[in-house]
Each structure stands twice: as structure tokens, then as C-alpha cells.
Tab-separated table of C-alpha atoms in Angstrom:
chain	number	residue	atom	x	y	z
R	1	UNK	CA	0.000	0.000	0.000
R	2	UNK	CA	2.883	2.334	0.827
R	3	UNK	CA	4.432	1.635	-2.610
R	4	UNK	CA	1.107	2.397	-4.242
R	5	UNK	CA	0.867	5.770	-2.534
R	6	UNK	CA	4.443	6.643	-3.512
R	7	UNK	CA	3.766	5.706	-7.134
R	8	UNK	CA	0.562	7.703	-7.103
R	9	UNK	CA	2.432	10.746	-5.807
R	10	UNK	CA	5.064	10.318	-8.509
R	11	UNK	CA	2.372	10.045	-11.150
R	12	UNK	CA	0.682	13.206	-9.919
R	13	UNK	CA	4.032	14.980	-9.875
R	14	UNK	CA	4.664	14.031	-13.490
R	15	UNK	CA	1.159	15.220	-14.368
R	16	UNK	CA	1.699	18.598	-12.741
R	17	UNK	CA	4.952	19.007	-14.651
R	18	UNK	CA	3.135	18.739	-18.007
R	19	UNK	CA	1.779	21.751	-19.896
R	20	UNK	CA	-1.106	23.663	-18.278
R	21	UNK	CA	-4.013	23.292	-18.510
R	22	UNK	CA	-4.166	19.469	-18.327
R	23	UNK	CA	-6.422	17.894	-20.950
R	24	UNK	CA	-9.104	15.316	-20.112
R	25	UNK	CA	-7.705	11.756	-19.990
R	26	UNK	CA	-4.084	12.780	-19.259
R	27	UNK	CA	-3.922	10.988	-15.870
R	28	UNK	CA	-5.375	7.760	-17.252
R	29	UNK	CA	-2.875	7.810	-20.144
R	30	UNK	CA	0.030	8.303	-17.745
R	31	UNK	CA	-1.067	5.426	-15.504
R	32	UNK	CA	-1.422	3.211	-18.553
R	33	UNK	CA	2.135	3.963	-19.648
R	34	UNK	CA	3.513	3.260	-16.142
R	35	UNK	CA	1.649	-0.068	-16.173
R	36	UNK	CA	2.981	-0.969	-19.619
R	37	UNK	CA	6.546	-0.253	-18.515
R	38	UNK	CA	6.114	-2.565	-15.507
R	39	UNK	CA	6.405	0.182	-12.938
R	40	UNK	CA	2.840	-0.524	-11.754
R	41	UNK	CA	1.534	-4.021	-11.091
R	42	UNK	CA	-1.874	-5.089	-12.414
R	43	UNK	CA	-3.469	-4.589	-8.991
R	44	UNK	CA	-1.832	-1.188	-8.459
R	45	UNK	CA	-2.832	-0.036	-11.931
R	46	UNK	CA	-6.481	-1.033	-11.468
R	47	UNK	CA	-6.650	0.589	-8.020
R	48	UNK	CA	-5.166	3.906	-9.198
R	49	UNK	CA	-7.346	3.927	-12.298
R	50	UNK	CA	-10.417	3.355	-10.124
R	51	UNK	CA	-9.445	6.231	-7.832
R	52	UNK	CA	-8.801	8.506	-10.815
R	53	UNK	CA	-12.247	7.782	-12.290
R	54	UNK	CA	-13.960	8.542	-8.951
R	55	UNK	CA	-12.107	11.865	-8.596
R	56	UNK	CA	-12.934	12.895	-12.157
R	57	UNK	CA	-16.637	12.205	-11.625
R	58	UNK	CA	-16.709	14.261	-8.415
R	59	UNK	CA	-14.735	17.224	-9.755
R	60	UNK	CA	-16.694	20.254	-11.081
R	61	UNK	CA	-16.555	20.806	-14.830
R	62	UNK	CA	-13.933	23.336	-15.850
R	63	UNK	CA	-15.115	26.318	-17.922
R	64	UNK	CA	-14.257	26.156	-21.617
R	65	UNK	CA	-11.012	27.936	-22.370
R	66	UNK	CA	-9.849	29.291	-25.679
R	67	UNK	CA	-6.283	30.624	-26.006
R	68	UNK	CA	-5.893	34.155	-27.324
R	69	UNK	CA	-3.042	35.593	-29.358
R	70	UNK	CA	-1.009	36.329	-26.263
R	71	UNK	CA	-1.058	32.713	-25.131
R	72	UNK	CA	-3.432	33.355	-22.212
R	73	UNK	CA	-6.964	32.000	-21.793
R	74	UNK	CA	-10.366	33.630	-22.326
R	75	UNK	CA	-13.622	32.234	-21.008
R	76	UNK	CA	-16.569	31.621	-23.326
R	77	UNK	CA	-20.048	32.664	-22.110
R	78	UNK	CA	-23.465	32.591	-23.719
R	79	UNK	CA	-24.994	35.924	-24.763
R	80	UNK	CA	-27.969	37.349	-22.870
R	81	UNK	CA	-30.169	37.582	-25.982
R	82	UNK	CA	-30.335	35.888	-29.357
R	83	UNK	CA	-28.130	32.842	-29.853
R	84	UNK	CA	-24.387	33.312	-29.541
R	85	UNK	CA	-21.473	33.598	-27.189
R	86	UNK	CA	-18.941	35.955	-25.675
R	87	UNK	CA	-15.281	35.063	-26.075
R	88	UNK	CA	-13.277	37.449	-23.965
R	89	UNK	CA	-14.227	40.932	-25.148
R	90	UNK	CA	-15.756	39.751	-28.457
R	91	UNK	CA	-19.472	38.938	-28.758
R	92	UNK	CA	-20.869	36.957	-31.696
R	93	UNK	CA	-24.658	36.914	-31.818
R	94	UNK	CA	-27.264	35.430	-34.133
R	95	UNK	CA	-30.865	36.607	-33.917
R	96	UNK	CA	-33.792	36.277	-36.241
R	97	UNK	CA	-37.383	35.494	-37.029
R	98	UNK	CA	-39.495	33.109	-39.121
R	99	UNK	CA	-43.171	33.504	-39.944
R	100	UNK	CA	-45.876	32.105	-42.177
R	101	UNK	CA	-49.602	32.779	-42.651
R	102	UNK	CA	-52.602	31.437	-44.462
R	103	UNK	CA	-54.109	34.539	-46.084
R	104	UNK	CA	-57.495	34.613	-47.811
R	105	UNK	CA	-58.300	37.842	-49.658
R	106	UNK	CA	-61.763	38.626	-50.996
R	107	UNK	CA	-61.616	41.448	-53.531
R	108	UNK	CA	-64.081	42.851	-56.030
R	109	UNK	CA	-64.293	41.717	-59.633
R	110	UNK	CA	-62.647	44.252	-61.988
R	111	UNK	CA	-64.903	46.980	-63.350
R	112	UNK	CA	-64.731	50.488	-64.756
R	113	UNK	CA	-65.789	51.961	-61.409
R	114	UNK	CA	-63.207	50.307	-59.131
R	115	UNK	CA	-60.034	51.088	-61.065
R	116	UNK	CA	-57.760	53.117	-58.745
R	117	UNK	CA	-54.174	53.915	-59.783
R	118	UNK	CA	-52.115	53.470	-56.621
R	119	UNK	CA	-54.948	51.743	-54.774
R	120	UNK	CA	-54.030	48.913	-52.414
R	121	UNK	CA	-57.441	47.250	-52.057
R	122	UNK	CA	-57.613	43.990	-54.020
R	123	UNK	CA	-59.423	43.977	-57.358
R	124	UNK	CA	-59.658	40.551	-58.978
R	125	UNK	CA	-61.874	38.305	-56.872
R	126	UNK	CA	-61.017	35.778	-54.179
R	127	UNK	CA	-57.541	34.340	-53.617
R	128	UNK	CA	-55.688	32.275	-51.021
R	129	UNK	CA	-51.974	31.999	-50.290
R	130	UNK	CA	-49.459	30.582	-47.837
R	131	UNK	CA	-47.062	33.463	-47.430
R	132	UNK	CA	-45.047	35.785	-45.216
R	133	UNK	CA	-46.700	38.652	-43.395
R	134	UNK	CA	-45.385	42.224	-43.319
R	135	UNK	CA	-42.042	40.847	-42.124
R	136	UNK	CA	-40.152	38.319	-44.197
R	137	UNK	CA	-38.001	35.939	-42.201
R	138	UNK	CA	-34.655	37.367	-41.148
R	139	UNK	CA	-31.279	36.318	-39.798
R	140	UNK	CA	-29.100	38.978	-38.215
R	141	UNK	CA	-25.422	38.328	-37.504
R	142	UNK	CA	-23.532	40.747	-35.253
R	143	UNK	CA	-19.916	40.860	-34.115
R	144	UNK	CA	-19.238	43.354	-31.320
R	145	UNK	CA	-16.299	44.235	-29.102
R	146	UNK	CA	-14.684	47.067	-27.134
R	147	UNK	CA	-11.401	48.477	-28.412
R	148	UNK	CA	-9.530	51.510	-27.097
R	149	UNK	CA	-12.553	52.652	-25.100
R	150	UNK	CA	-14.921	52.348	-28.106
R	151	UNK	CA	-17.798	49.920	-28.542
R	152	UNK	CA	-17.572	48.762	-32.154
R	153	UNK	CA	-19.661	46.349	-34.172
R	154	UNK	CA	-20.325	44.839	-37.592
R	155	UNK	CA	-23.961	44.032	-38.390
R	156	UNK	CA	-25.447	41.966	-41.248
R	157	UNK	CA	-29.163	41.346	-41.808
R	158	UNK	CA	-30.516	38.852	-44.353
R	159	UNK	CA	-34.291	38.779	-44.973
R	160	UNK	CA	-35.476	35.701	-46.923
R	161	UNK	CA	-39.119	35.178	-47.843
R	162	UNK	CA	-40.872	31.829	-48.083
R	163	UNK	CA	-42.405	32.498	-51.518
R	164	UNK	CA	-40.648	32.296	-54.871
R	165	UNK	CA	-40.062	35.594	-56.665
R	166	UNK	CA	-39.179	36.584	-60.223
R	167	UNK	CA	-36.517	39.229	-59.376
R	168	UNK	CA	-37.949	41.414	-62.166
R	169	UNK	CA	-38.025	45.134	-61.446
R	170	UNK	CA	-37.982	45.009	-57.643
R	171	UNK	CA	-35.265	42.431	-56.972
R	172	UNK	CA	-35.944	40.111	-54.048
R	173	UNK	CA	-39.204	41.965	-53.357
R	174	UNK	CA	-40.614	41.623	-56.871
R	175	UNK	CA	-44.051	40.089	-57.511
R	176	UNK	CA	-44.164	36.382	-56.731
R	177	UNK	CA	-43.505	33.505	-59.107
R	178	UNK	CA	-45.532	30.557	-57.753
R	179	UNK	CA	-44.142	27.838	-60.024
R	180	UNK	CA	-42.030	24.750	-59.486
R	181	UNK	CA	-38.219	24.899	-59.530
R	182	UNK	CA	-38.137	28.527	-58.364
R	183	UNK	CA	-36.368	30.129	-55.392
R	184	UNK	CA	-37.305	32.495	-52.597
R	185	UNK	CA	-35.924	36.022	-52.516
R	186	UNK	CA	-33.222	37.065	-50.054
R	187	UNK	CA	-33.308	40.782	-49.309
R	188	UNK	CA	-29.922	41.749	-47.788
R	189	UNK	CA	-31.289	44.825	-46.030
R	190	UNK	CA	-28.629	45.463	-43.408
R	191	UNK	CA	-24.866	45.873	-43.765
R	192	UNK	CA	-23.491	48.490	-41.389
R	193	UNK	CA	-20.826	49.241	-38.809
R	194	UNK	CA	-21.203	51.087	-35.531
R	195	UNK	CA	-18.840	52.747	-33.093
R	196	UNK	CA	-19.630	54.669	-29.938
R	197	UNK	CA	-19.040	55.036	-26.236
R	198	UNK	CA	-20.824	56.393	-23.143
R	199	UNK	CA	-21.115	60.170	-23.219
R	200	UNK	CA	-20.464	60.294	-26.964
R	201	UNK	CA	-23.337	58.414	-28.565
R	202	UNK	CA	-23.087	56.179	-31.618
R	203	UNK	CA	-22.171	56.515	-35.288
R	204	UNK	CA	-23.676	54.148	-37.861
R	205	UNK	CA	-22.276	53.762	-41.392
R	206	UNK	CA	-23.831	51.441	-43.964
R	207	UNK	CA	-27.292	50.231	-44.968
R	208	UNK	CA	-30.052	50.114	-42.351
R	209	UNK	CA	-33.597	51.292	-41.659
R	210	UNK	CA	-34.244	55.000	-42.250
R	211	UNK	CA	-35.236	57.577	-39.630
R	212	UNK	CA	-38.337	59.105	-41.226
R	213	UNK	CA	-41.431	56.878	-40.640
R	214	UNK	CA	-39.387	54.208	-38.814
R	215	UNK	CA	-41.330	54.618	-35.552
R	216	UNK	CA	-44.619	54.305	-37.426
R	217	UNK	CA	-43.834	50.852	-38.805
R	218	UNK	CA	-41.986	49.582	-35.711
R	219	UNK	CA	-45.020	50.344	-33.504
R	220	UNK	CA	-47.616	48.978	-35.963
R	221	UNK	CA	-49.390	45.799	-34.720
R	222	UNK	CA	-49.467	44.448	-38.285
R	223	UNK	CA	-45.656	44.293	-38.250
R	224	UNK	CA	-46.024	40.819	-36.726
R	225	UNK	CA	-48.917	39.775	-38.940
R	226	UNK	CA	-50.331	40.390	-42.421
R	227	UNK	CA	-52.404	43.555	-42.685
R	228	UNK	CA	-53.405	44.455	-46.258
R	229	UNK	CA	-52.233	41.522	-48.455
R	230	UNK	CA	-51.558	43.340	-51.793
R	231	UNK	CA	-50.825	40.804	-54.523
R	232	UNK	CA	-52.122	37.643	-52.851
R	233	UNK	CA	-52.375	35.648	-56.112
R	234	UNK	CA	-48.600	35.710	-56.672
R	235	UNK	CA	-47.139	36.635	-53.265
R	236	UNK	CA	-43.911	38.606	-53.056
R	237	UNK	CA	-41.684	38.515	-49.978
R	238	UNK	CA	-44.147	40.485	-47.825
R	239	UNK	CA	-47.633	41.876	-47.442
R	240	UNK	CA	-48.224	45.613	-46.996
R	241	UNK	CA	-49.337	45.554	-43.364
R	242	UNK	CA	-50.312	49.197	-42.843
R	243	UNK	CA	-47.820	50.563	-45.395
R	244	UNK	CA	-49.764	52.926	-47.657
R	245	UNK	CA	-52.745	52.884	-45.275
R	246	UNK	CA	-51.329	55.020	-42.483
R	247	UNK	CA	-47.703	55.778	-43.327
R	248	UNK	CA	-45.029	55.775	-46.039
R	249	UNK	CA	-42.567	52.882	-45.888
R	250	UNK	CA	-39.315	53.999	-44.240
R	251	UNK	CA	-37.148	51.566	-46.270
R	252	UNK	CA	-33.550	50.415	-45.662
R	253	UNK	CA	-31.086	52.967	-47.055
R	254	UNK	CA	-27.336	53.720	-47.292
R	255	UNK	CA	-26.542	56.282	-44.604
R	256	UNK	CA	-24.140	57.860	-42.132
R	257	UNK	CA	-26.119	58.536	-38.961
R	258	UNK	CA	-25.185	59.867	-35.530
R	259	UNK	CA	-27.337	59.206	-32.425
R	260	UNK	CA	-26.767	61.101	-29.181
R	261	UNK	CA	-26.627	59.541	-25.717
R	262	UNK	CA	-29.866	59.691	-23.736
R	263	UNK	CA	-30.415	62.986	-21.922
R	264	UNK	CA	-33.174	62.517	-19.341
R	265	UNK	CA	-34.982	60.191	-21.757
R	266	UNK	CA	-34.335	62.257	-24.923
R	267	UNK	CA	-32.242	60.960	-27.829
R	268	UNK	CA	-31.687	62.581	-31.211
R	269	UNK	CA	-30.487	61.091	-34.496
R	270	UNK	CA	-29.380	62.863	-37.660
R	271	UNK	CA	-28.004	61.389	-40.855
R	272	UNK	CA	-27.025	61.930	-44.465
R	273	UNK	CA	-28.544	59.470	-46.924
R	274	UNK	CA	-28.059	58.237	-50.472
R	275	UNK	CA	-30.512	60.293	-52.591
R	276	UNK	CA	-33.458	58.337	-54.002
R	277	UNK	CA	-34.877	58.918	-57.475
R	278	UNK	CA	-38.600	58.959	-58.191
R	279	UNK	CA	-40.237	55.598	-58.935
R	280	UNK	CA	-42.934	57.078	-61.190
R	281	UNK	CA	-41.828	60.615	-62.110
R	282	UNK	CA	-39.379	61.898	-64.760
R	283	UNK	CA	-35.766	60.675	-64.821
R	284	UNK	CA	-33.388	62.208	-62.298
R	285	UNK	CA	-29.626	62.578	-61.827
R	286	UNK	CA	-29.395	63.572	-58.174
R	287	UNK	CA	-26.164	65.161	-56.996
R	288	UNK	CA	-26.862	65.995	-53.339
R	289	UNK	CA	-27.488	63.621	-50.432
R	290	UNK	CA	-30.754	63.397	-48.572
R	291	UNK	CA	-31.104	64.278	-44.901
R	292	UNK	CA	-33.158	62.662	-42.153
R	293	UNK	CA	-33.502	63.274	-38.431
R	294	UNK	CA	-35.453	61.915	-35.470
R	295	UNK	CA	-36.098	62.978	-31.868
R	296	UNK	CA	-37.398	60.414	-29.342
R	297	UNK	CA	-38.465	60.683	-25.709
R	298	UNK	CA	-38.887	57.618	-23.478
R	299	UNK	CA	-40.166	58.062	-19.951
R	300	UNK	CA	-42.763	57.315	-17.319
R	301	UNK	CA	-45.318	59.568	-15.644
R	302	UNK	CA	-46.430	57.688	-12.579
R	303	UNK	CA	-47.406	54.259	-13.865
R	304	UNK	CA	-47.864	55.453	-17.453
R	305	UNK	CA	-45.138	54.504	-19.924
R	306	UNK	CA	-44.679	57.054	-22.701
R	307	UNK	CA	-42.759	57.137	-25.979
R	308	UNK	CA	-42.965	60.313	-28.073
R	309	UNK	CA	-41.257	60.950	-31.381
R	310	UNK	CA	-40.905	63.326	-34.311
R	311	UNK	CA	-38.908	62.701	-37.505
R	312	UNK	CA	-38.190	64.519	-40.755
R	313	UNK	CA	-36.791	63.985	-44.260
R	314	UNK	CA	-35.534	66.343	-46.972
R	315	UNK	CA	-33.954	65.768	-50.385
R	316	UNK	CA	-33.289	67.779	-53.557
R	317	UNK	CA	-34.265	66.074	-56.850
R	318	UNK	CA	-32.391	67.049	-60.033
R	319	UNK	CA	-34.780	66.287	-62.884
R	320	UNK	CA	-32.903	65.668	-66.139
R	321	UNK	CA	-35.516	67.250	-68.429
R	322	UNK	CA	-37.153	69.749	-66.094
R	323	UNK	CA	-36.712	71.979	-63.056
R	324	UNK	CA	-35.282	70.640	-59.798
R	325	UNK	CA	-37.529	70.306	-56.763
R	326	UNK	CA	-37.097	69.536	-53.066
R	327	UNK	CA	-39.144	66.853	-51.361
R	328	UNK	CA	-39.778	66.921	-47.626
R	329	UNK	CA	-41.840	65.242	-44.967
R	330	UNK	CA	-42.309	64.836	-41.235
R	331	UNK	CA	-44.023	62.417	-38.920
R	332	UNK	CA	-44.893	62.491	-35.222
R	333	UNK	CA	-46.485	60.093	-32.812
R	334	UNK	CA	-47.045	58.834	-29.303
R	335	UNK	CA	-47.183	55.429	-27.651
R	336	UNK	CA	-48.775	55.256	-24.199
R	337	UNK	CA	-48.904	52.135	-22.014
R	338	UNK	CA	-51.251	51.958	-19.017
R	339	UNK	CA	-51.382	48.566	-17.336
R	340	UNK	CA	-52.379	45.985	-19.986
R	341	UNK	CA	-53.401	48.623	-22.555
R	342	UNK	CA	-51.102	50.190	-25.176
R	343	UNK	CA	-52.329	53.037	-27.385
R	344	UNK	CA	-50.528	54.444	-30.437
R	345	UNK	CA	-51.327	57.482	-32.543
R	346	UNK	CA	-49.242	58.763	-35.485
R	347	UNK	CA	-49.486	61.400	-38.237
R	348	UNK	CA	-47.366	62.363	-41.269
R	349	UNK	CA	-47.345	65.208	-43.764
R	350	UNK	CA	-45.201	65.384	-46.908
R	351	UNK	CA	-44.606	67.101	-50.230
R	352	UNK	CA	-42.943	65.346	-53.161
R	353	UNK	CA	-42.677	62.026	-51.272
R	354	UNK	CA	-45.760	60.360	-52.723
R	355	UNK	CA	-47.608	57.511	-51.012
R	356	UNK	CA	-47.019	53.905	-49.873
R	357	UNK	CA	-43.286	53.890	-50.778
R	358	UNK	CA	-40.777	56.746	-50.800
R	359	UNK	CA	-41.114	58.630	-54.120
R	360	UNK	CA	-43.998	56.543	-55.475
R	361	UNK	CA	-46.569	58.791	-57.254
R	362	UNK	CA	-44.613	61.732	-55.800
R	363	UNK	CA	-44.957	64.023	-58.860
R	364	UNK	CA	-46.830	64.301	-62.115
R	365	UNK	CA	-45.094	63.542	-65.397
R	366	UNK	CA	-43.352	66.931	-65.426
R	367	UNK	CA	-41.906	66.814	-61.907
R	368	UNK	CA	-44.543	68.940	-60.163
R	369	UNK	CA	-44.860	67.828	-56.542
R	370	UNK	CA	-47.888	66.112	-55.042
R	371	UNK	CA	-48.665	66.603	-51.350
R	372	UNK	CA	-49.630	63.717	-49.083
R	373	UNK	CA	-50.635	63.048	-45.484
R	374	UNK	CA	-51.965	60.254	-43.296
R	375	UNK	CA	-52.344	58.757	-39.843
R	376	UNK	CA	-53.280	55.685	-37.852
R	377	UNK	CA	-54.791	55.067	-34.408
R	378	UNK	CA	-54.224	51.760	-32.628
R	379	UNK	CA	-54.956	49.923	-29.381
R	380	UNK	CA	-53.670	46.624	-27.988
R	381	UNK	CA	-54.794	45.006	-24.722
R	382	UNK	CA	-52.897	42.053	-23.203
R	383	UNK	CA	-54.309	39.560	-20.707
R	384	UNK	CA	-51.783	36.894	-19.811
R	385	UNK	CA	-50.830	35.100	-23.001
R	386	UNK	CA	-53.712	36.631	-24.980
R	387	UNK	CA	-53.667	40.033	-26.693
R	388	UNK	CA	-56.477	41.715	-28.615
R	389	UNK	CA	-55.839	44.723	-30.827
R	390	UNK	CA	-57.357	46.932	-33.475
R	391	UNK	CA	-56.442	49.930	-35.607
R	392	UNK	CA	-57.655	52.320	-38.274
R	393	UNK	CA	-55.441	54.278	-40.663
R	394	UNK	CA	-55.401	56.101	-43.977
R	395	UNK	CA	-53.014	57.653	-46.491
R	396	UNK	CA	-54.088	60.575	-48.691
R	397	UNK	CA	-52.523	61.888	-51.924
R	398	UNK	CA	-53.328	65.250	-53.555
R	399	UNK	CA	-52.965	66.346	-57.168
R	400	UNK	CA	-50.012	68.533	-58.096
R	401	UNK	CA	-52.268	70.963	-60.040
R	402	UNK	CA	-55.333	71.170	-62.289
R	403	UNK	CA	-53.450	69.715	-65.250
R	404	UNK	CA	-52.494	66.683	-63.136
R	405	UNK	CA	-56.184	66.183	-62.291
R	406	UNK	CA	-57.133	66.173	-65.977
R	407	UNK	CA	-54.319	63.819	-66.959
R	408	UNK	CA	-54.770	61.302	-64.080
R	409	UNK	CA	-58.475	61.079	-63.135
R	410	UNK	CA	-58.177	57.644	-61.449
R	411	UNK	CA	-55.163	58.530	-59.290
R	412	UNK	CA	-55.633	57.366	-55.709
R	413	UNK	CA	-57.102	59.945	-53.360
R	414	UNK	CA	-57.230	57.793	-50.204
R	415	UNK	CA	-56.251	54.295	-49.094
R	416	UNK	CA	-57.632	53.209	-45.716
R	417	UNK	CA	-58.033	50.059	-43.642
R	418	UNK	CA	-59.544	48.627	-40.471
R	419	UNK	CA	-57.602	45.869	-38.685
R	420	UNK	CA	-58.700	43.495	-35.921
R	421	UNK	CA	-56.136	41.137	-34.396
R	422	UNK	CA	-55.868	38.381	-31.773
R	423	UNK	CA	-52.524	37.024	-30.467
R	424	UNK	CA	-51.604	34.082	-28.264
R	425	UNK	CA	-48.113	33.620	-26.814
R	426	UNK	CA	-47.577	29.894	-27.313
R	427	UNK	CA	-44.001	30.039	-25.966
R	428	UNK	CA	-41.439	32.757	-25.281
R	429	UNK	CA	-40.375	32.408	-28.928
R	430	UNK	CA	-43.614	31.584	-30.787
R	431	UNK	CA	-46.722	33.768	-31.123
R	432	UNK	CA	-49.910	32.605	-32.846
R	433	UNK	CA	-51.924	35.327	-34.637
R	434	UNK	CA	-55.232	35.697	-36.430
R	435	UNK	CA	-56.445	38.844	-38.156
R	436	UNK	CA	-59.251	40.456	-40.116
R	437	UNK	CA	-58.513	43.380	-42.465
R	438	UNK	CA	-60.910	45.576	-44.437
R	439	UNK	CA	-59.128	47.744	-47.036
R	440	UNK	CA	-60.652	50.522	-49.138
R	441	UNK	CA	-59.175	52.556	-52.017
R	442	UNK	CA	-60.768	55.709	-53.445
R	443	UNK	CA	-59.754	57.607	-56.593
R	444	UNK	CA	-60.109	61.350	-57.153
R	445	UNK	CA	-62.766	60.760	-59.807
R	446	UNK	CA	-64.988	58.783	-57.410
R	447	UNK	CA	-63.901	55.243	-58.302
R	448	UNK	CA	-63.826	52.937	-55.283
R	449	UNK	CA	-62.607	49.426	-54.455
R	450	UNK	CA	-62.718	47.432	-51.238
R	451	UNK	CA	-61.496	44.036	-50.092
R	452	UNK	CA	-61.657	41.850	-46.989
R	453	UNK	CA	-58.881	39.544	-45.836
R	454	UNK	CA	-58.390	37.040	-43.045
R	455	UNK	CA	-55.008	35.721	-41.963
R	456	UNK	CA	-53.902	33.050	-39.495
R	457	UNK	CA	-50.423	31.820	-38.713
R	458	UNK	CA	-47.433	32.200	-36.417
R	459	UNK	CA	-44.236	34.155	-35.974
R	460	UNK	CA	-41.092	33.075	-34.116
R	461	UNK	CA	-38.360	35.318	-32.740
R	462	UNK	CA	-35.075	34.206	-31.203
């Protein structure tokens, strides 16, 4: 027994003399070699091996260790949100969403009295689809660290739909192509870097969501569901939600944006943006950047949570065969939460921005600006895992002048919709949703079209 203890001590001494940290199985390998060389008898070998196994089972698991460039070790920890890990001062995170809905849209049969240019109500009868809602799926990959006192990060966002698309005209968000042997569209919306630090704020450079109208879509209950289907027969990557029936789509745009630190709940953002040409007006060759800004207040008054915002956009348009013009717009809104009830109200006003999408139907054929405005009102009440919500909104577009009225009699005057929604939180990741949407489009000449849609499905976030 004494010899056994001496041999065990020698074995442990040899083990401690090896490189640190010791790898799993090192002690067993050493005992095996001592046994093979005849230093340990069969009985001594079996006894020491048994003791080693018992100690290994009782010992706490060591944290994973990854060597860094300096030869030291850095612990690996899971991130607090998304799916990823922290390795020393570097965080790699994956986050994303997947959704799918059965959408049935009941529109009117085409006629001379329901033709509305720019209308979003369905004309063409009944249709059903299995499709994405207002959000496509997305996968966001972020790499973040702190260097020299700065928090820096690289951010990539890929947004694939579940329906096949044709890629004609609108890229990954073109009208659908529901045929065999096709592929879904991947909209690479986000590619940007950030750097900032406490007391300074943050700078963003790359492609990301705009500032104007961003709060309107991010607070819209149809962001998680369908809203107005628009093109249900051949689905593109997304539905409209409340885009064009309450606000203009903010879009994802190349930009350099600075956001201040929070000052008593107030933050401000201002950025220069790649200028956008008109989608329906005369050809442009824009030479100056666009500008956008946003002011947000987050705070509480007693037990009432409040978020207030105001945002603006301005851009000069250099028309190739006509005079230049400057488009502008602003939006403002409030979100108030009292107990289980959340209320949202927003409004926008613009000139030369058009309706539904930025610079869609923004001017007549000669580059004369059309004014537009709109709003939506919304409520959502949550009771445990159930939430019930509803909203009404509209977008209005005016003629540029009397000549525009004569040339475009069926141009949309107003798009509006009513939305009713029920949610159930199945798990912390999965939400089940059902929805009813009534959409109405009205032209300046009196033409009208309306449609009714129901949607049911689920959305997952991680």
C-alpha cells in the first residue's frame, strides 16, 4: 500500500509538470504507460485507475477555455439575448425570425368603377396563399467588441421570404412567381458598422432602416402579422401591413447617422442618406445627399409609460428634363402604455414624397410635386398570453395641379383600412396570430374598391 501511494504521488508529480491546462484523460494515459513499462503491477494499476475515475466524476466541470493571441486563456459565455457567445471581449450573436400565414383575400371583380391607380385594395376576386406577413423571415449576424474605449460592431441582416419571386423590377421583393423549380428572394437589407461610447453616442455607417417613418412601422401591430395583403395571387416577400394605409414605408437605405446619448430620456439622431430617385416621375440625376432626423423621448409619468417621437426627411431632386424640386416630410407620434393597454397614434405630412413607398406617385409627369398626409390610431390590450388589438389608418394623396387632375383622373385619393387582431403567446419564442382586415381605395374621380382579408399563422423570434 505504501508503494502504491508513492507511485501515485510520482504520477501526480509528473502530471503537474506537463503543460497547463491538463487535458481530459491525461492521468489515465500516464497510468497506462507506467503499467505498460512494468512500474505498476496489475493490482496497483487497477486501483489507481479506479481512484482517478472517482475523482474525475466528483470534480466540477472546468469552464471552456480558448487561447488568445497572447497565449493566455479567455472564457466563453453565452450571450444574454439571441443565440451566440462571448469570447473574452468579443461577442458573436445570431438573432432572427421566421413567420408564415394562411391569407385569404376577398376582392371585387374588376370593373370600370373600381379602377384606382395606386390603390391597395384587391381587385380581382377571391384568392388564397401561404405566405409571409409584413415581415419576411430574417437572420441577423452581429460581431461586437470594445477596443480603445470604443464599442464597435459589424452588423449583417438577411431577410429571406418563403415564396418564390421573379426578381424582375424590384429584386428580391418583386411580384411572386408561384411555379415549381423557383427560389425564394433574399433581401440583404442590413450591412453596417457602428462605433460609440458612453457620453459620446453612436455613429452608424452602412445600410439600415431610415429615420423618417421608422417609428410608425416599428409600432404597428401588423408588423407581426399580415395587414393588407396586396398581390395575394402571386405573393412577393411580404404583405403591406399598414404601409400605404397610415404611413409611407421607411425603407432600408445607405446612410451615415449619428445618435446622441440619452439625456433625461431624450435621444436625437441625424443622418445623411443616399438620394433616391422617383419611382414614377421623370428621370433624375441627383447630386446631393438626402437628410433625415429623429427625436425620441422615453419616460414614465407615474405608472404610465410614454414614448414620443418626431422625424423629418428632406432631399433635392435634379430632374434631367425639367426643373429641380425639393421633397420633404415629417411624422410624429405617441405610444402610451397603461397597465395591460397600449395606445398608439401617429401622423405624417409630406410634399414630393408620394404615397405607400418613398417617391412613389410623388410628382406628375413633369416633376410637379404632389402633397400627401396620413395617420393611424391603434390599441392593444394584453391579458396573460392573450392580446387583442385593433387599428384604423389612412393615407391621402393630392394632385399637383389642375393639369395633373385632368391627366390622371383615377389617381388614388385615399387608401384606408380597419384591422382586428388576436394574439396568443404559445411560448417565449412563438406567437400565434389571427387577423381580419378591411381595405378601401378611393380615386379622385370617385372610383372605389374594397377588399376583406383574413389571416392566421405564427411568428417566431429568437
